[in-house]
mmCIF file of N, CA, C and O in Angstrom:
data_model
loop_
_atom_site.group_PDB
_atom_site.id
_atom_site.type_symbol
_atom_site.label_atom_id
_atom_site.label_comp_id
_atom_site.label_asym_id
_atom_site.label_seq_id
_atom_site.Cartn_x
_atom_site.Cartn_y
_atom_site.Cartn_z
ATOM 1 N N UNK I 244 -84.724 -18.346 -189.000
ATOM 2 C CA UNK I 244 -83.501 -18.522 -188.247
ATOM 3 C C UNK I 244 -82.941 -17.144 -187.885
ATOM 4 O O UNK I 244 -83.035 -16.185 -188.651
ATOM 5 N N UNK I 245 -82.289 -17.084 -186.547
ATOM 6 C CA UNK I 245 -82.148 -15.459 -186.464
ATOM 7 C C UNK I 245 -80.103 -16.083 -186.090
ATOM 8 O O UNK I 245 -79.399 -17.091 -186.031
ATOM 9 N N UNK I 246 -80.064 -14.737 -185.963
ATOM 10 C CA UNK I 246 -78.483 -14.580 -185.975
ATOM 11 C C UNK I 246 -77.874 -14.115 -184.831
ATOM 12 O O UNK I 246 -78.284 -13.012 -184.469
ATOM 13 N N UNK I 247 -76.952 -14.662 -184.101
ATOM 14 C CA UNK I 247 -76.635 -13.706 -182.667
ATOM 15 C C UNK I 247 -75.069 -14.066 -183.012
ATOM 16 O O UNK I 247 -74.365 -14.942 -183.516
ATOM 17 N N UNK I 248 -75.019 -12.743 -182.372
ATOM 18 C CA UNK I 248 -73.424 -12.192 -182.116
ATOM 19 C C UNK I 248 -73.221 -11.820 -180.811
ATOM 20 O O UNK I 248 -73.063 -10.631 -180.532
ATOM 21 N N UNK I 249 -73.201 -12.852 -179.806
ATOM 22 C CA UNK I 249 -73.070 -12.909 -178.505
ATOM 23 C C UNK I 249 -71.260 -13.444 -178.011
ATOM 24 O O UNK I 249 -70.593 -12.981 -177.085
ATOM 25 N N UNK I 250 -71.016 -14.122 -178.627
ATOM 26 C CA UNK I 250 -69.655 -14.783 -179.026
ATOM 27 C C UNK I 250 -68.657 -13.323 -179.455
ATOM 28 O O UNK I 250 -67.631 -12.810 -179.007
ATOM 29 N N UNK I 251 -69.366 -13.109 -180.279
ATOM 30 C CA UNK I 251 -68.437 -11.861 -180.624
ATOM 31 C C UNK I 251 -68.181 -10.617 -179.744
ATOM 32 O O UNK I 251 -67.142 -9.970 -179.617
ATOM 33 N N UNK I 252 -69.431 -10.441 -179.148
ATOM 34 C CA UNK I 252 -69.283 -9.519 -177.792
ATOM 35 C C UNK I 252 -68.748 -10.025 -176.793
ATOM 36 O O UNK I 252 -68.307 -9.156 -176.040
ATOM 37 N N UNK I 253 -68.504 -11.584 -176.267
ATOM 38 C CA UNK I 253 -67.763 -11.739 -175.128
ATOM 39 C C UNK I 253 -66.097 -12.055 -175.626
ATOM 40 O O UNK I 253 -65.226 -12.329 -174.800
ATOM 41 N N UNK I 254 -65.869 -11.976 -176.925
ATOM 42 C CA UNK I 254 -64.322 -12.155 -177.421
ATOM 43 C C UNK I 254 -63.947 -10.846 -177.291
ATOM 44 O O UNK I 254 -62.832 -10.648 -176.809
ATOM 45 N N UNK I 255 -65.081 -9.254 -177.827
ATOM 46 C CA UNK I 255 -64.520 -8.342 -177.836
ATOM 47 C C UNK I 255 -63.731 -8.200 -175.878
ATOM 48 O O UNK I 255 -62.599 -7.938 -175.473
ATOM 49 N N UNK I 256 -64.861 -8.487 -175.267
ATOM 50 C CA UNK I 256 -64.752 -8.193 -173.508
ATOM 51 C C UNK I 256 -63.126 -8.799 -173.238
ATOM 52 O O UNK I 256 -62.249 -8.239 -172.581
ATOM 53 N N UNK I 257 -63.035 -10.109 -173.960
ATOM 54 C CA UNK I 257 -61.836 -11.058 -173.622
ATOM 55 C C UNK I 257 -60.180 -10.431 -174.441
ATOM 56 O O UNK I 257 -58.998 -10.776 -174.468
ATOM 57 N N UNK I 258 -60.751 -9.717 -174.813
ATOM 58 C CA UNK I 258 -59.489 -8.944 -175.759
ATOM 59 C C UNK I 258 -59.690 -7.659 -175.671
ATOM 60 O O UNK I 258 -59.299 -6.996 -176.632
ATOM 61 N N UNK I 259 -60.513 -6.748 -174.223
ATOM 62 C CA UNK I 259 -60.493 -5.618 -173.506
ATOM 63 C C UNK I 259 -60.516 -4.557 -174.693
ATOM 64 O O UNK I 259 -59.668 -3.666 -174.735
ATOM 65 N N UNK I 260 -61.632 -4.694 -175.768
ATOM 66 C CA UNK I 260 -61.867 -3.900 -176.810
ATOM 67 C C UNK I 260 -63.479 -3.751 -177.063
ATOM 68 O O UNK I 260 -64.415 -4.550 -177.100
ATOM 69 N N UNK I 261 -63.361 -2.520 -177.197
ATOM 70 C CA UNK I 261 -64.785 -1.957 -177.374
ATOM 71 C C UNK I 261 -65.241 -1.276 -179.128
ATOM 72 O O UNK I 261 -64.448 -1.009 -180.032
ATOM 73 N N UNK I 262 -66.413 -1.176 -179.139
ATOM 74 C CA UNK I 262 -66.764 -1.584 -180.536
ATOM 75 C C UNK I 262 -66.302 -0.719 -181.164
ATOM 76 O O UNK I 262 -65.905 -1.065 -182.276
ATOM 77 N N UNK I 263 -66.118 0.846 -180.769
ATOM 78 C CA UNK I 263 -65.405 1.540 -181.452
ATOM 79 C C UNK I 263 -63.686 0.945 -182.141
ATOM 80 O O UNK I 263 -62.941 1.257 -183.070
ATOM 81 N N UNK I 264 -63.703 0.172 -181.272
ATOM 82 C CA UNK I 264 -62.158 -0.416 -181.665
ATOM 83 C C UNK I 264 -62.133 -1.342 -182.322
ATOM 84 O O UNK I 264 -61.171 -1.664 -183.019
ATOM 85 N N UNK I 265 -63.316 -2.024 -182.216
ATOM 86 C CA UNK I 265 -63.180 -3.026 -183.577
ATOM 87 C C UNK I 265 -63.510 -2.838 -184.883
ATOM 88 O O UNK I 265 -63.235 -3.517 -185.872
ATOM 89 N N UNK I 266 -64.607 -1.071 -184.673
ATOM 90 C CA UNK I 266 -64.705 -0.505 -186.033
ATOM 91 C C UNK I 266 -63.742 0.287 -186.488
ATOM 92 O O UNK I 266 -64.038 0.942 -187.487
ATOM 93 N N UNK I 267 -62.469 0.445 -185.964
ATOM 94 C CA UNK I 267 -60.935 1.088 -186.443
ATOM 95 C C UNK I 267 -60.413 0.170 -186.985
ATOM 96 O O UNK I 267 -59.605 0.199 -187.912
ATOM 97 N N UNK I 268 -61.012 -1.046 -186.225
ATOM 98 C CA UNK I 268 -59.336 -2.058 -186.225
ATOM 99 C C UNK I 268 -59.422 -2.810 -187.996
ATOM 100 O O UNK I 268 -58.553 -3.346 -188.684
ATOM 101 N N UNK I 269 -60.881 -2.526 -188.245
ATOM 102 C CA UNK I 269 -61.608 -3.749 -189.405
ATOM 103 C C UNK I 269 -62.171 -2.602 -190.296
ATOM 104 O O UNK I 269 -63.033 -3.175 -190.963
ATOM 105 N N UNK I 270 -62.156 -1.570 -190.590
ATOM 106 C CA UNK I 270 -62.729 -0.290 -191.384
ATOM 107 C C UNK I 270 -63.587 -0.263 -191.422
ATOM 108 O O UNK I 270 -63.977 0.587 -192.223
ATOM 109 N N UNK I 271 -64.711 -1.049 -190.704
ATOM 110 C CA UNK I 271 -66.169 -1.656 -190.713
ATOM 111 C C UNK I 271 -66.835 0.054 -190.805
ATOM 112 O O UNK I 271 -66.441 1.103 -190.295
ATOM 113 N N UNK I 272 -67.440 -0.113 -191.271
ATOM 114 C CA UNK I 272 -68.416 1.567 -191.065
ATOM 115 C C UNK I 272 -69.418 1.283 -190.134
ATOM 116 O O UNK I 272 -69.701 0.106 -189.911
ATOM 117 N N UNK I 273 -69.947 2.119 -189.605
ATOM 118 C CA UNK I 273 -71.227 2.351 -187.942
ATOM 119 C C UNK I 273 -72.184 1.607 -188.466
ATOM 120 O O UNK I 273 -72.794 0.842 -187.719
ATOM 121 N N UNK I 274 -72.555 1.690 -190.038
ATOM 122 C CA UNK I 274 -73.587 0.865 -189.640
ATOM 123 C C UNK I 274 -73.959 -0.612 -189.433
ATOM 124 O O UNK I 274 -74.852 -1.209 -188.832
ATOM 125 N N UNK I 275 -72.539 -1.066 -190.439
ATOM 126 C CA UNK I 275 -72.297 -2.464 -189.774
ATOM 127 C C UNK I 275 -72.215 -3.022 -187.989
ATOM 128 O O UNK I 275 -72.701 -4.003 -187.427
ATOM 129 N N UNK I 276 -71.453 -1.993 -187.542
ATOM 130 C CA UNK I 276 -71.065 -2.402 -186.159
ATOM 131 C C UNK I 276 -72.999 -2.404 -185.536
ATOM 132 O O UNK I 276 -73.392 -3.361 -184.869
ATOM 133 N N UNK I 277 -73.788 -1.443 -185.823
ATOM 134 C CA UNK I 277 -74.879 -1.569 -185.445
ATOM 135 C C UNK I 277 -75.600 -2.523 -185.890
ATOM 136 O O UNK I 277 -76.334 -3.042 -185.049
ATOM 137 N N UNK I 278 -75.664 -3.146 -187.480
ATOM 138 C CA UNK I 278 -76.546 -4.526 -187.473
ATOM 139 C C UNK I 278 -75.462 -5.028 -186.593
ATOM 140 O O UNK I 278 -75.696 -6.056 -185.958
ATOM 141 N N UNK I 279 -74.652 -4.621 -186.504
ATOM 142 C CA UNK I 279 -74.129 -6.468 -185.427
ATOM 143 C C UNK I 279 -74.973 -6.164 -183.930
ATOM 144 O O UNK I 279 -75.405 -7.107 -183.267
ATOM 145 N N UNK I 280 -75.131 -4.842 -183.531
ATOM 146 C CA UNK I 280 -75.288 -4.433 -181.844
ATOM 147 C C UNK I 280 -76.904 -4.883 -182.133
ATOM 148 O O UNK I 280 -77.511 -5.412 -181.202
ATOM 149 N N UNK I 281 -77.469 -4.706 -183.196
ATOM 150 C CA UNK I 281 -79.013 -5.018 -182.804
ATOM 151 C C UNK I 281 -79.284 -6.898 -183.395
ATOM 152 O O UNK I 281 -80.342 -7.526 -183.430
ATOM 153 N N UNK I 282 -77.808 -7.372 -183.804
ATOM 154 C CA UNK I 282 -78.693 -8.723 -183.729
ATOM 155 C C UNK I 282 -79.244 -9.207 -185.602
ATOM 156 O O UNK I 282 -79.891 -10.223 -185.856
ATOM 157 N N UNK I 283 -78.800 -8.238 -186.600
ATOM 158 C CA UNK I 283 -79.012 -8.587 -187.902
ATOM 159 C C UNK I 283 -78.025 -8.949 -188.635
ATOM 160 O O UNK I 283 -76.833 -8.700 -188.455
ATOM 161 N N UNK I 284 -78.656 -9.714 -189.714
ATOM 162 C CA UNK I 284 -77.396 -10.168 -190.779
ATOM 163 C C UNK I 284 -76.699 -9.173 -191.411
ATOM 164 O O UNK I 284 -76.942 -8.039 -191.825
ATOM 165 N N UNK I 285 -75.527 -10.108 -191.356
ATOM 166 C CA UNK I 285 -74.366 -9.006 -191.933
ATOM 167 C C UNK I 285 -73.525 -9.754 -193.089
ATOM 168 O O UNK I 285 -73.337 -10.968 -193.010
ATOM 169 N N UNK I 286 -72.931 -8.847 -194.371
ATOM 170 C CA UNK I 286 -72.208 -9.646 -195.225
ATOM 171 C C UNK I 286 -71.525 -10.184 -194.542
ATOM 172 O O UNK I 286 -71.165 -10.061 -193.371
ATOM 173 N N UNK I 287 -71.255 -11.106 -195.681
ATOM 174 C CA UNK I 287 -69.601 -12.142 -195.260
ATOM 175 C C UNK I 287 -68.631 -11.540 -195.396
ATOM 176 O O UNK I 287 -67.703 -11.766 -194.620
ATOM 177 N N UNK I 288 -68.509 -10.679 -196.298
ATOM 178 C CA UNK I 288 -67.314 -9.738 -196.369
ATOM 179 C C UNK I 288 -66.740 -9.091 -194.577
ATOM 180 O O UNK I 288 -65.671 -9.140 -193.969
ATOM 181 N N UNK I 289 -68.660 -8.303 -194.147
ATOM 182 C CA UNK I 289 -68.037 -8.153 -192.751
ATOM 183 C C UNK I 289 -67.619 -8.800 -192.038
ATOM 184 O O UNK I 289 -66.658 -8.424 -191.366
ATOM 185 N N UNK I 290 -68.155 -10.023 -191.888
ATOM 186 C CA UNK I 290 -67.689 -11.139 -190.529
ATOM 187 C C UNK I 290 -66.349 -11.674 -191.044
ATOM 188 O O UNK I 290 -65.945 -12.612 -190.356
ATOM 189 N N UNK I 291 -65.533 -11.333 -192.080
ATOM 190 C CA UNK I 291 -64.468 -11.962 -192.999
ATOM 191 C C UNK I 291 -63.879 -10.820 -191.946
ATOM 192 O O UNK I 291 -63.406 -11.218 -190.881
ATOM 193 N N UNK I 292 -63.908 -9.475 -192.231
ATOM 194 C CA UNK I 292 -63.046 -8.387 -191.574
ATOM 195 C C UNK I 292 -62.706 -8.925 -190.843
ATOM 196 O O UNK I 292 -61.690 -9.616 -190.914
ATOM 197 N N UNK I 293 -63.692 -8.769 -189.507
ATOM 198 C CA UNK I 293 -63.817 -9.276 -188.073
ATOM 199 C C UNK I 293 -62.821 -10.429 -187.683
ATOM 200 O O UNK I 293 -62.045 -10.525 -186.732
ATOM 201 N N UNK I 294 -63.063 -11.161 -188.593
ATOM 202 C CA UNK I 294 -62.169 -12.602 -188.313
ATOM 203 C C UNK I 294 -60.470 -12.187 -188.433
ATOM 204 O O UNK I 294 -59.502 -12.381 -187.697
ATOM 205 N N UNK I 295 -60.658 -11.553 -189.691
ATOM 206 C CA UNK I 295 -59.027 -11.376 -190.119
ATOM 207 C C UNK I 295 -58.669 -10.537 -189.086
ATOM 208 O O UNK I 295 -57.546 -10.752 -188.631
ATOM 209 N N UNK I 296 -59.453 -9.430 -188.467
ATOM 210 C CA UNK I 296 -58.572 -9.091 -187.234
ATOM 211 C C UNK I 296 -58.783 -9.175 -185.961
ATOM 212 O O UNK I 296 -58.077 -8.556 -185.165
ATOM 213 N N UNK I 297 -59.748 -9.927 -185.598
ATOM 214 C CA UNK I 297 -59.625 -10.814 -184.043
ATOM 215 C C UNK I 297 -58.862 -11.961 -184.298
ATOM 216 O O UNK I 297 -58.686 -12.529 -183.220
ATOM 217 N N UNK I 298 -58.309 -12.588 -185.244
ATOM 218 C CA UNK I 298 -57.658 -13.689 -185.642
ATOM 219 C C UNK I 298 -58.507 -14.886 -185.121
ATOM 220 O O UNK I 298 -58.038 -15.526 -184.180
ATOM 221 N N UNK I 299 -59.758 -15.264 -185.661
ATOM 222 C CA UNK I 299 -60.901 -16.067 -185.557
ATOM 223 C C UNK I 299 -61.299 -16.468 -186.055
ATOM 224 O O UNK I 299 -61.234 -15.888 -187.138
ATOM 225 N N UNK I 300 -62.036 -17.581 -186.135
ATOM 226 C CA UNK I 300 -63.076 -18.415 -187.311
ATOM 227 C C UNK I 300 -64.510 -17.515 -186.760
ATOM 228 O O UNK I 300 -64.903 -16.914 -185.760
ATOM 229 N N UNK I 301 -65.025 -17.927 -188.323
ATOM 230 C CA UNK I 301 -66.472 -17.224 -187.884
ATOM 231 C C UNK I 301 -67.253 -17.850 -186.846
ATOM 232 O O UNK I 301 -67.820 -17.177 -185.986
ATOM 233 N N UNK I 302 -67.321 -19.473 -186.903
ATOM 234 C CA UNK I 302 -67.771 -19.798 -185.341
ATOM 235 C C UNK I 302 -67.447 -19.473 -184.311
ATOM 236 O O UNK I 302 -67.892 -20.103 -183.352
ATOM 237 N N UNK I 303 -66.523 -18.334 -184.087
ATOM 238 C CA UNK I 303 -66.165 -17.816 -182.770
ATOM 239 C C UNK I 303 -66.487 -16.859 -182.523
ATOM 240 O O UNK I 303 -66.147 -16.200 -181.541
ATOM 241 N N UNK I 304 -67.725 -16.367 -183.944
ATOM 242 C CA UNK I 304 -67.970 -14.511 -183.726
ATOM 243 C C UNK I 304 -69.686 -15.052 -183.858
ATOM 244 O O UNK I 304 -70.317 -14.366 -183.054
ATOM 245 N N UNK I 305 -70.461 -15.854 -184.455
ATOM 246 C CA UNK I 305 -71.806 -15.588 -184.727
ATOM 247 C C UNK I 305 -72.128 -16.930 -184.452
ATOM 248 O O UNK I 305 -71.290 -17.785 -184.165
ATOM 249 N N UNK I 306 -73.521 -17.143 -184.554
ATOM 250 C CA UNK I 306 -74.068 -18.021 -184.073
ATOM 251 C C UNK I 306 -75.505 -18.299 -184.235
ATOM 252 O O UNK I 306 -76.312 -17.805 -183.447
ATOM 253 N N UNK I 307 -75.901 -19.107 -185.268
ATOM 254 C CA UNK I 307 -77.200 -19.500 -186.153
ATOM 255 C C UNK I 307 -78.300 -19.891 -184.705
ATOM 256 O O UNK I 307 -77.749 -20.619 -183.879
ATOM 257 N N UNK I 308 -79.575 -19.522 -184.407
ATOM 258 C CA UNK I 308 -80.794 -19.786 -183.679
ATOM 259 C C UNK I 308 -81.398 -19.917 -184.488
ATOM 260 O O UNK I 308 -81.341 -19.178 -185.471
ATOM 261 N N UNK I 309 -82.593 -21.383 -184.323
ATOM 262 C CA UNK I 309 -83.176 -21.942 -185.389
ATOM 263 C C UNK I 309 -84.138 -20.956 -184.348
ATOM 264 O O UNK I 309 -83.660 -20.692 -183.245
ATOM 265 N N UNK I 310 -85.400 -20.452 -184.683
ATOM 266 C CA UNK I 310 -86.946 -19.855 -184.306
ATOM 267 C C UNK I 310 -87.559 -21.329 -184.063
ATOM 268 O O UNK I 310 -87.254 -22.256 -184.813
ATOM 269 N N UNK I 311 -88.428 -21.493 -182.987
ATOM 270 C CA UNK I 311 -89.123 -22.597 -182.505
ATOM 271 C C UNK I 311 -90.299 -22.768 -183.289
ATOM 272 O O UNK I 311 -90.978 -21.766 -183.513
ATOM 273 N N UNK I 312 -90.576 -23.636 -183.646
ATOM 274 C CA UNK I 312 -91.466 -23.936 -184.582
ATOM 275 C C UNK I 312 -92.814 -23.636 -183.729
ATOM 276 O O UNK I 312 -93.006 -23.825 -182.528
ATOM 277 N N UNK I 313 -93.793 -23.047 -184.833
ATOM 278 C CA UNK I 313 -95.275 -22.480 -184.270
ATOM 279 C C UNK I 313 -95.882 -24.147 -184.528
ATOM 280 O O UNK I 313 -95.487 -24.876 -185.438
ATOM 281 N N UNK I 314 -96.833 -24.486 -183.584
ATOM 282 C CA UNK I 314 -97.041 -25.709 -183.378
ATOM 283 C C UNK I 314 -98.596 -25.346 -183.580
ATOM 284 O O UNK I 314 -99.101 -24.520 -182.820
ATOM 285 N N UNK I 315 -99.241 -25.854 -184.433
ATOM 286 C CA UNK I 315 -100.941 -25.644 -185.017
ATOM 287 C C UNK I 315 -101.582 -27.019 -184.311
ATOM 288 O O UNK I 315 -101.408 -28.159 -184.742
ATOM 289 N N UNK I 316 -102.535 -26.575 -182.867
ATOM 290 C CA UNK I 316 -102.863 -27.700 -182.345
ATOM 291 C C UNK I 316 -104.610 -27.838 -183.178
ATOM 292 O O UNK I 316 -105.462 -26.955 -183.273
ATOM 293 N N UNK I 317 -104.638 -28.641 -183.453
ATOM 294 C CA UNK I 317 -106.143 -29.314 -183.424
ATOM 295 C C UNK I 317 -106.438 -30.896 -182.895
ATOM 296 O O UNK I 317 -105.989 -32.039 -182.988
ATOM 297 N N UNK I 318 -107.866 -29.869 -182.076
ATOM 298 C CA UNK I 318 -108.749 -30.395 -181.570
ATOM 299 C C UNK I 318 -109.850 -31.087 -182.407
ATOM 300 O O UNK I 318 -110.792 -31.646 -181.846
#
């Protein structure tokens, strides 16, 4: 299952804040803000930040993708 934070990048766009500003706003350190920019899991503690100061549920910042199942054909 992979993890996207696509939600969270179009809330930052919708509240005219860029990531540097959400790593002030939440004390998040760079390298968190970067697993989020490349797409990896992140504590709950971080996405807890995030929430407490976009004023959000975590379903409004991330978003579970199941991986498509590899399908083993026989002939």
């Amino acid at each position: 299952m992979n993890v996207s934070y696509k939600k969270l990048w179009k809330l930052l766009i919708d509240k005219d804040m860029m990531k540097k500003d959400l790593q002030a706003e939440t004390g998040l350190s760079w390298a968190s803000v970067t697993k989020l920019s490349k797409g990896e899991p992140v504590s709950m503690e971080v996405l807890m930040k995030i929430c407490k100061a976009l004023h959000c549920d975590v379903g409004d910042i991330v978003e579970f993708i199941e991986e498509p199942e590899e399908s083993s054909s026989k002939e």
